[in-house]
Coordinates of C-alpha atoms and ligand atoms in Angstrom, one line a residue:
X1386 CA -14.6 11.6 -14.9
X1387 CA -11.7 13.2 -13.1
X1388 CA -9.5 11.1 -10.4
X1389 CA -8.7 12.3 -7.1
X1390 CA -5.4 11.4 -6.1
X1391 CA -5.5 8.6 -3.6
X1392 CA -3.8 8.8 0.1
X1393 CA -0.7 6.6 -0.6
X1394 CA -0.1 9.1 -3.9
X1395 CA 0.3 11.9 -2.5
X1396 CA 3.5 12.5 -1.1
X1397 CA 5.5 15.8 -0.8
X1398 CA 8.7 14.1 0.5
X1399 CA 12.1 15.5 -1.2
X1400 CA 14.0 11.8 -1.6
X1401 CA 17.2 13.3 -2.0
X1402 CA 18.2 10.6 -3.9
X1403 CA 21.9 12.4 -4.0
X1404 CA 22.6 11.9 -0.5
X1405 CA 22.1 8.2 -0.8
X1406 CA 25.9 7.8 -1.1
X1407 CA 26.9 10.3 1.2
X1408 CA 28.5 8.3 3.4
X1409 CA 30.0 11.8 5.9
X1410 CA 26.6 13.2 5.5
X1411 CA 24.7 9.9 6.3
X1412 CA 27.0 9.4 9.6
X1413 CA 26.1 13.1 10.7
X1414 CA 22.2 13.3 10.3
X1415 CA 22.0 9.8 11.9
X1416 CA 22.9 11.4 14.9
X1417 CA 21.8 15.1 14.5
X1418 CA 19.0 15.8 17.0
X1419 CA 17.4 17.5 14.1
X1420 CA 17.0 14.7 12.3
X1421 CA 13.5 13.2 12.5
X1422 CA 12.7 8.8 12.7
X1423 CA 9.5 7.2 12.3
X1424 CA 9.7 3.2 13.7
X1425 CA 8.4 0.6 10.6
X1426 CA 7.5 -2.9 11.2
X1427 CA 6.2 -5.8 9.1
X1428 CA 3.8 -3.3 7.4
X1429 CA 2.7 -0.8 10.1
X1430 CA 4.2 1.9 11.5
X1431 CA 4.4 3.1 15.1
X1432 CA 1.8 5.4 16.2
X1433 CA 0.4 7.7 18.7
X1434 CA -3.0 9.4 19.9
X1435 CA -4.9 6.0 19.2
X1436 CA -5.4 2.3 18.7
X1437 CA -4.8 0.5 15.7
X1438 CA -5.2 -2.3 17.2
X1439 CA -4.8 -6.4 16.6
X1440 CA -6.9 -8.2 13.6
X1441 CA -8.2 -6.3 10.7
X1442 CA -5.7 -4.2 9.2
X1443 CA -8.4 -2.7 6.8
X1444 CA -10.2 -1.2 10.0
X1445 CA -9.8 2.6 10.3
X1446 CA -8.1 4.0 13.4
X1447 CA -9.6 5.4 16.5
X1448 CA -9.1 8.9 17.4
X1449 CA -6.4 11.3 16.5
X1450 CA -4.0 8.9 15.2
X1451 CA -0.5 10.5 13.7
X1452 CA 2.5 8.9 13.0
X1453 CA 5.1 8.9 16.1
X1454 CA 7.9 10.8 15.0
X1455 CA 11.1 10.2 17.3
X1456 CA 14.6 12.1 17.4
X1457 CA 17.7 9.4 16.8
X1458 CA 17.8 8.5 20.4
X1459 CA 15.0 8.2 21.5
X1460 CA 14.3 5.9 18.1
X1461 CA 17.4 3.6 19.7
X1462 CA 19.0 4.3 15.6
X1463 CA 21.7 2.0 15.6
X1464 CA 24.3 0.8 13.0
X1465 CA 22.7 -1.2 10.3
X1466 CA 18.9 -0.8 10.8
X1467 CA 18.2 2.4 9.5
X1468 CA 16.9 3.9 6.2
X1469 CA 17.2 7.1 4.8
X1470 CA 13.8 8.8 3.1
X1471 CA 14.9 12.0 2.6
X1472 CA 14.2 15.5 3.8
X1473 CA 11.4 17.5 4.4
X1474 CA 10.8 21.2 3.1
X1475 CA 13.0 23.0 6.3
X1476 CA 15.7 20.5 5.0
X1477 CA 15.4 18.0 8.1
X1478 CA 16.4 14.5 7.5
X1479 CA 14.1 12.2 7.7
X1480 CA 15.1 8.1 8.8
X1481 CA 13.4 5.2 9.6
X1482 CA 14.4 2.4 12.2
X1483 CA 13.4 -0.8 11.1
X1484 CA 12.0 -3.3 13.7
X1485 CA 12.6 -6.7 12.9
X1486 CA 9.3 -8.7 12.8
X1487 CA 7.9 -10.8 15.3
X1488 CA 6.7 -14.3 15.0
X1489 CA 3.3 -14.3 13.5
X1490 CA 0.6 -16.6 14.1
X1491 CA -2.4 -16.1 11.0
X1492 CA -5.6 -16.4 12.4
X1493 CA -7.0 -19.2 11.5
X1494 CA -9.2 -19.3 8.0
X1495 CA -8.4 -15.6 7.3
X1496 CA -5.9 -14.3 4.4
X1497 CA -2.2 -14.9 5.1
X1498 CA -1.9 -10.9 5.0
X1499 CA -4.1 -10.4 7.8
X1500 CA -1.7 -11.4 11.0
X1501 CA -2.1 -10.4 14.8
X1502 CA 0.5 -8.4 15.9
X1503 CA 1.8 -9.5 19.2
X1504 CA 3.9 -7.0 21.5
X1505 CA 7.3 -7.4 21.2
X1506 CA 10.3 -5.4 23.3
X1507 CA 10.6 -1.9 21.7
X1508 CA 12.8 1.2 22.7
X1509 CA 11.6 2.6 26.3
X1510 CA 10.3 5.9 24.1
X1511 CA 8.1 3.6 22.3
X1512 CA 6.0 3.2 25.4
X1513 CA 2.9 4.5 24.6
X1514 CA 2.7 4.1 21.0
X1515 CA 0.8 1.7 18.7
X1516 CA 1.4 -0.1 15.9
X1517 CA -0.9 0.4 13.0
X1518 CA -1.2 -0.4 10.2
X1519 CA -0.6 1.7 6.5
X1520 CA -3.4 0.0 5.3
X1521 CA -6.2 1.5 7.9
X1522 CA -3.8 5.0 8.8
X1523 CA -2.7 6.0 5.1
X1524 CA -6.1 7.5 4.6
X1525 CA -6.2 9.9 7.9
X1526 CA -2.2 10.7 7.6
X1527 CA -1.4 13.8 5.7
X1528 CA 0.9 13.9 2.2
X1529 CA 3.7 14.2 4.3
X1530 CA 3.5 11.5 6.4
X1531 CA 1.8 9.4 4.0
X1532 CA 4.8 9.8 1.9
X1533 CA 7.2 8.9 4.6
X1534 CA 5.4 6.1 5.9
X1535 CA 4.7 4.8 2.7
X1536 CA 8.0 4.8 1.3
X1537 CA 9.2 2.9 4.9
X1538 CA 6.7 0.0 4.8
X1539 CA 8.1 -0.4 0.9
X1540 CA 11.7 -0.2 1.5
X1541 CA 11.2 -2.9 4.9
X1542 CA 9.0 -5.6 3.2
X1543 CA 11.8 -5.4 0.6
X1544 CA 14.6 -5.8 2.9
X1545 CA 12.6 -8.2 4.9
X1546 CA 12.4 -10.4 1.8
X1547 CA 14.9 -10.3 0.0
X1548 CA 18.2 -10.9 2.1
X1549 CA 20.2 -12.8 -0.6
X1550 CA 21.5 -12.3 -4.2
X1551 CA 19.1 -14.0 -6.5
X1552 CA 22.7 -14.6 -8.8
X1553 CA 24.5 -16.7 -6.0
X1554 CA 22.7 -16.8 -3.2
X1555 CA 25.1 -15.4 -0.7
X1556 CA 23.8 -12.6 2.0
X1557 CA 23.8 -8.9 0.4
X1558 CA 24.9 -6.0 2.3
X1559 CA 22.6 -2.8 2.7
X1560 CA 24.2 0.2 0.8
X1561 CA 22.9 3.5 -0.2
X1562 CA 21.0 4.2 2.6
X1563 CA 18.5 1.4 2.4
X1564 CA 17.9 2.2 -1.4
X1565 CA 20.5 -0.6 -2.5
X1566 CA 21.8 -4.3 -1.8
X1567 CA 24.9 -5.7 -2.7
X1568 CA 26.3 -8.8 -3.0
X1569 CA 29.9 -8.7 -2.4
X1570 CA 30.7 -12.2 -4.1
X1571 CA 29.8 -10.7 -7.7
X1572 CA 29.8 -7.3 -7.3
X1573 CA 25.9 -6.8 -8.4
X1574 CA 23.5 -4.6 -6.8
X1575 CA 19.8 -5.1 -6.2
X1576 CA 16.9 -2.5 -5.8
X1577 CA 13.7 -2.5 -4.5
X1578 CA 10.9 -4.4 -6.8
X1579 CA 8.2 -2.8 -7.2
X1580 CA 5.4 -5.4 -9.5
X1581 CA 2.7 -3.6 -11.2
X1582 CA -0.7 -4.1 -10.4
X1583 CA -4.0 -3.1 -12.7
X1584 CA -7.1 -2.0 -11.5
X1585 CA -10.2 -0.9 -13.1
X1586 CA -13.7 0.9 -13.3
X1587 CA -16.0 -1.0 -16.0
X1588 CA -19.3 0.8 -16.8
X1589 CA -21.6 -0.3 -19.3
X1590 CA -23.7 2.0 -21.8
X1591 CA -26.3 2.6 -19.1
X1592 CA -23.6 4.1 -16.4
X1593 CA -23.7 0.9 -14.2
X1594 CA -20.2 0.1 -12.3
X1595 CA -19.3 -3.7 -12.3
X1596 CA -17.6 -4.3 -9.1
X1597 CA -16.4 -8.0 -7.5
X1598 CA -16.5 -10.1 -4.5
X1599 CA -13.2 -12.1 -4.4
X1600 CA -13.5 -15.6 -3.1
X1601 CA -10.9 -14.9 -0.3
X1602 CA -13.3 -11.4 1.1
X1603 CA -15.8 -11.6 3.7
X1604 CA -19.7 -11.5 2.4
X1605 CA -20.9 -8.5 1.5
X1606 CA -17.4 -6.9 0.3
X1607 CA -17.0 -5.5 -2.9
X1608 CA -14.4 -3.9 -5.2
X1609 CA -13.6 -2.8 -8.3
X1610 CA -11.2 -5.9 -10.3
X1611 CA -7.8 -5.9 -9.8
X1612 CA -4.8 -8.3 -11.4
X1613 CA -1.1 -8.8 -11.6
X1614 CA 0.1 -7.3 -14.9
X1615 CA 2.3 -10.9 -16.6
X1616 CA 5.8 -10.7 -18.1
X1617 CA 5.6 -9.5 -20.9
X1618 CA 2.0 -7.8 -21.2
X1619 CA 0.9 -4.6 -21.8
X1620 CA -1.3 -2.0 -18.7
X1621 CA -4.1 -2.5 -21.8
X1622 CA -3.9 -5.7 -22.6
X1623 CA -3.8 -7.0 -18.7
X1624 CA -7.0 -4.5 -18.1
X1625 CA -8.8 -6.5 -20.7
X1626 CA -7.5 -9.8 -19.8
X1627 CA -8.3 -9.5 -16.2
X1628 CA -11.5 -8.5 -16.6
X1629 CA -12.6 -11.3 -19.5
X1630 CA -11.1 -13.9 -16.6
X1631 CA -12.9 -12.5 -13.6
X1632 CA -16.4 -12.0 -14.9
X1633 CA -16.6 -12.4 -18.8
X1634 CA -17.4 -9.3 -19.6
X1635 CA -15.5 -7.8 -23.0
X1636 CA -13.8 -4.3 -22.5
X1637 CA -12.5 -1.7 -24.7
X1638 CA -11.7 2.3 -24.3
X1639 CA -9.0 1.1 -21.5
X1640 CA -7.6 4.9 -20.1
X1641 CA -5.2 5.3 -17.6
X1642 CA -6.5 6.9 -14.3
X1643 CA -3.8 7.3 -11.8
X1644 CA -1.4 5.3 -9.7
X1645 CA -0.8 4.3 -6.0
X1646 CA 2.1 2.5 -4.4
X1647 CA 0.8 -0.2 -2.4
X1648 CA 3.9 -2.1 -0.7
X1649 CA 1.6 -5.0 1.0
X1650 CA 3.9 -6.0 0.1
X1651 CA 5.1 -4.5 -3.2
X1652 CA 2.6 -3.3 -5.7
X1653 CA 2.1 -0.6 -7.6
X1654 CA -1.5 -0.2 -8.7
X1655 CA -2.4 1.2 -11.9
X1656 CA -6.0 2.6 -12.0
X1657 CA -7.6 2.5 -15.5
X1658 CA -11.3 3.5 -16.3
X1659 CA -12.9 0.8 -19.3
X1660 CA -16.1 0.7 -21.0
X1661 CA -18.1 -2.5 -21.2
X1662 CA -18.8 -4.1 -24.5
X1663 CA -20.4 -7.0 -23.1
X1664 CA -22.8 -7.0 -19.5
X1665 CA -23.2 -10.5 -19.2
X1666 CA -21.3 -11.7 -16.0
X1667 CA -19.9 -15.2 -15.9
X1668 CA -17.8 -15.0 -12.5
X1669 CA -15.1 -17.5 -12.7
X1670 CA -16.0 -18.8 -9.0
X1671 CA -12.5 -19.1 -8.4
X1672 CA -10.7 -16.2 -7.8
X1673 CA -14.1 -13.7 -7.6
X1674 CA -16.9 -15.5 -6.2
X1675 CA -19.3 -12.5 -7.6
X1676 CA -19.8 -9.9 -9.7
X1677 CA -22.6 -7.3 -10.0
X1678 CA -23.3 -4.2 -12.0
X1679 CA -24.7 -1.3 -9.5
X1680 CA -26.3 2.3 -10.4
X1681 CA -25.2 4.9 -8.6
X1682 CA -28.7 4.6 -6.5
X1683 CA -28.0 0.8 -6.1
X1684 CA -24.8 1.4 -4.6
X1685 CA -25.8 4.4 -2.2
X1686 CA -28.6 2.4 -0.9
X1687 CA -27.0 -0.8 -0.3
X1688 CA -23.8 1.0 1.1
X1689 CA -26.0 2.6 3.0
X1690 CA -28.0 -0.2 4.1
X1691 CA -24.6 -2.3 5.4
X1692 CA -25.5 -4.7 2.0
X1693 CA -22.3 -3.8 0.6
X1694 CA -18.9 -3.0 2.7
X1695 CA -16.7 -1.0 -0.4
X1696 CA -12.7 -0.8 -0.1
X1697 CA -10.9 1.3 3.2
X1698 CA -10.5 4.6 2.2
X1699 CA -7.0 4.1 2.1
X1700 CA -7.2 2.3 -1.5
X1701 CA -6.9 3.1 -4.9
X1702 CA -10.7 1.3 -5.5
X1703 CA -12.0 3.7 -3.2
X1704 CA -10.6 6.6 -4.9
X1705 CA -11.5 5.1 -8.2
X1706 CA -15.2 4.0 -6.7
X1707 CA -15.6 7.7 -5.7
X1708 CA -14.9 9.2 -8.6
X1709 CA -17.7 7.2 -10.6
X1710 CA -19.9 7.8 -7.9
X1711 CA -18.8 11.7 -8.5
X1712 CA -18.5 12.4 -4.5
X1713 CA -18.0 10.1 -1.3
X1714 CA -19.6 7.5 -0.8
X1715 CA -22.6 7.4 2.2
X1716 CA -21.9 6.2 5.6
X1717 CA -23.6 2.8 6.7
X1718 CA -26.3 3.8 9.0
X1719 CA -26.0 2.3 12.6
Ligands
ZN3126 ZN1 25.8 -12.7 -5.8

């Protein structure tokens, strides 16, 4: 089994982690008409060429979508909401203007993740543009763009969240371009968190995949499992824990995969193929509400057949799915 690198890993941005404390060179690309600005907001990013549209953010975009890229004016760049990604192979800077989030209203019964965007004032070149999300564009955007708008989203929702110095508690400054906070009552500095995730392909001796339904997901959606990694633990150790919580089933031969960033808002998933030493499933009703073991005809047909809806493209699982299943997976038939 080989993995395929999935969208949100697959960026060919140059950080330029150097010119982070550049303070001359910051000023000047922040106003050189050179310099290149992508818009990021509460998780999406501003768009053109198609819809992304209110409600699920899982949906994949209409039409050509592609990132809106914007020179420093037209972006409205001011003083402090910026962030600097880094520069692209013709040496162009690369920022992002940060959009401060709008008052959310969560649609009633669905996950707290899954908001409706409601339109808020924006600069006048924004007119035209969508906001979607990196969720249902990272899949369609290309390692350049992925990288960028990946990298945005994370640096935002961090930012977003975590305004004050978990020491003291007084308001921290934004320093190094976006990549650091400071607190200026105790001198200490703050990055972005980034809290790894695991996530797994099981297979029993027969070549059957064991994917889950989680109790919060729609009928008929499945995935492979997935956990928080606890203080403390080993990638192995919270493979094997995970998947003895979730559906019972005993684990060994745990092999790292691949990775993805996944700032929804700050993950890093770990992908990890394991072999079953135990089939008997014992979903713990809680957190998955089921758990199957598919063949690869099983999960073509039913795929197929609209039975089972497997992860946006976008994901890790996907990429993971995919490579078990040696090839895309079908499209539902209409
Ligand atoms: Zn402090």
């Amino acid at each position: 089994m080989t993995f395929s690198t999935p969208p949100l890993a697959r960026s060919t941005v140059d950080r330029a982690a150097h010119l982070r404390t550049d303070a001359a060179w910051l000023a000047a690309a922040r106003v050189d008409p050179r310099s290149r600005v992508l818009l990021v907001r509460d998780g999406s990013v501003a768009t053109s060429g198609g819809d992304g549209g209110p409600g699920d953010p899982w949906a994949e975009p209409d039409g050509e979508v592609r990132l809106a890229v914007l020179d420093p004016v037209s972006a409205g760049l001011g003083e402090d909401d910026w962030l600097f990604l880094g520069l692209d192979a013709g040496d162009v800077p690369w920022f992002a203007r940060r959009l401060p989030a709008v008052a959310q209203t969560p649609l009633t019964g669905v996950a707290s993740d899954r908001l409706v965007h409601l339109p808020v004032p924006e600069p006048a070149a924004t007119d035209g543009l969508s906001w979607t999300s990196l969720r249902s564009i990272g899949a369609v955007l290309d390692a350049h763009d992925a990288g960028l708008a990946t990298s945005a989203v994370a640096l935002d929702h961090w930012h977003t969240r975590h305004p004050r110095c978990p020491r003291c508690g007084a308001a921290t400054q934004v320093t190094a371009g976006g990549w650091t906070r400071l607190c200026e009552q105790d001198r200490s500095e703050h990055y972005p968190r980034t809290d790894p995730a695991v996530i797994m392909t099981v297979t029993d001796a027969a070549g059957r995949l064991l994917l889950g339904r989680a109790a919060a997901w729609p009928e008929r959606r499945f995935s492979t499992l997935a956990g928080f990694v606890e203080a403390g633990e080993s990638l192995e150790g919270a493979v094997r824990r995970e998947v003895a919580e979730e559906t019972g089933v005993l684990v060994s031969d745990v092999v790292y995969a691949g990775s993805q960033p996944w700032p929804f808002p700050n993950s890093l998933m770990l992908g990890f193929h394991a072999r079953a030493v135990s089939t008997r499933l014992t979903p713990d009703g809680a957190e998955l509400a089921e758990a199957r073991w598919f063949s690869h005809d099983e999960l073509a047909e039913q795929v197929r057949a609209g039975a089972v809806v497997p992860p946006g493209r976008t994901s890790i699982a996907r990429a993971l799915i995919e490579d078990w299943f040696d090839g895309p997976l079908p499209v539902p038939a209409r």
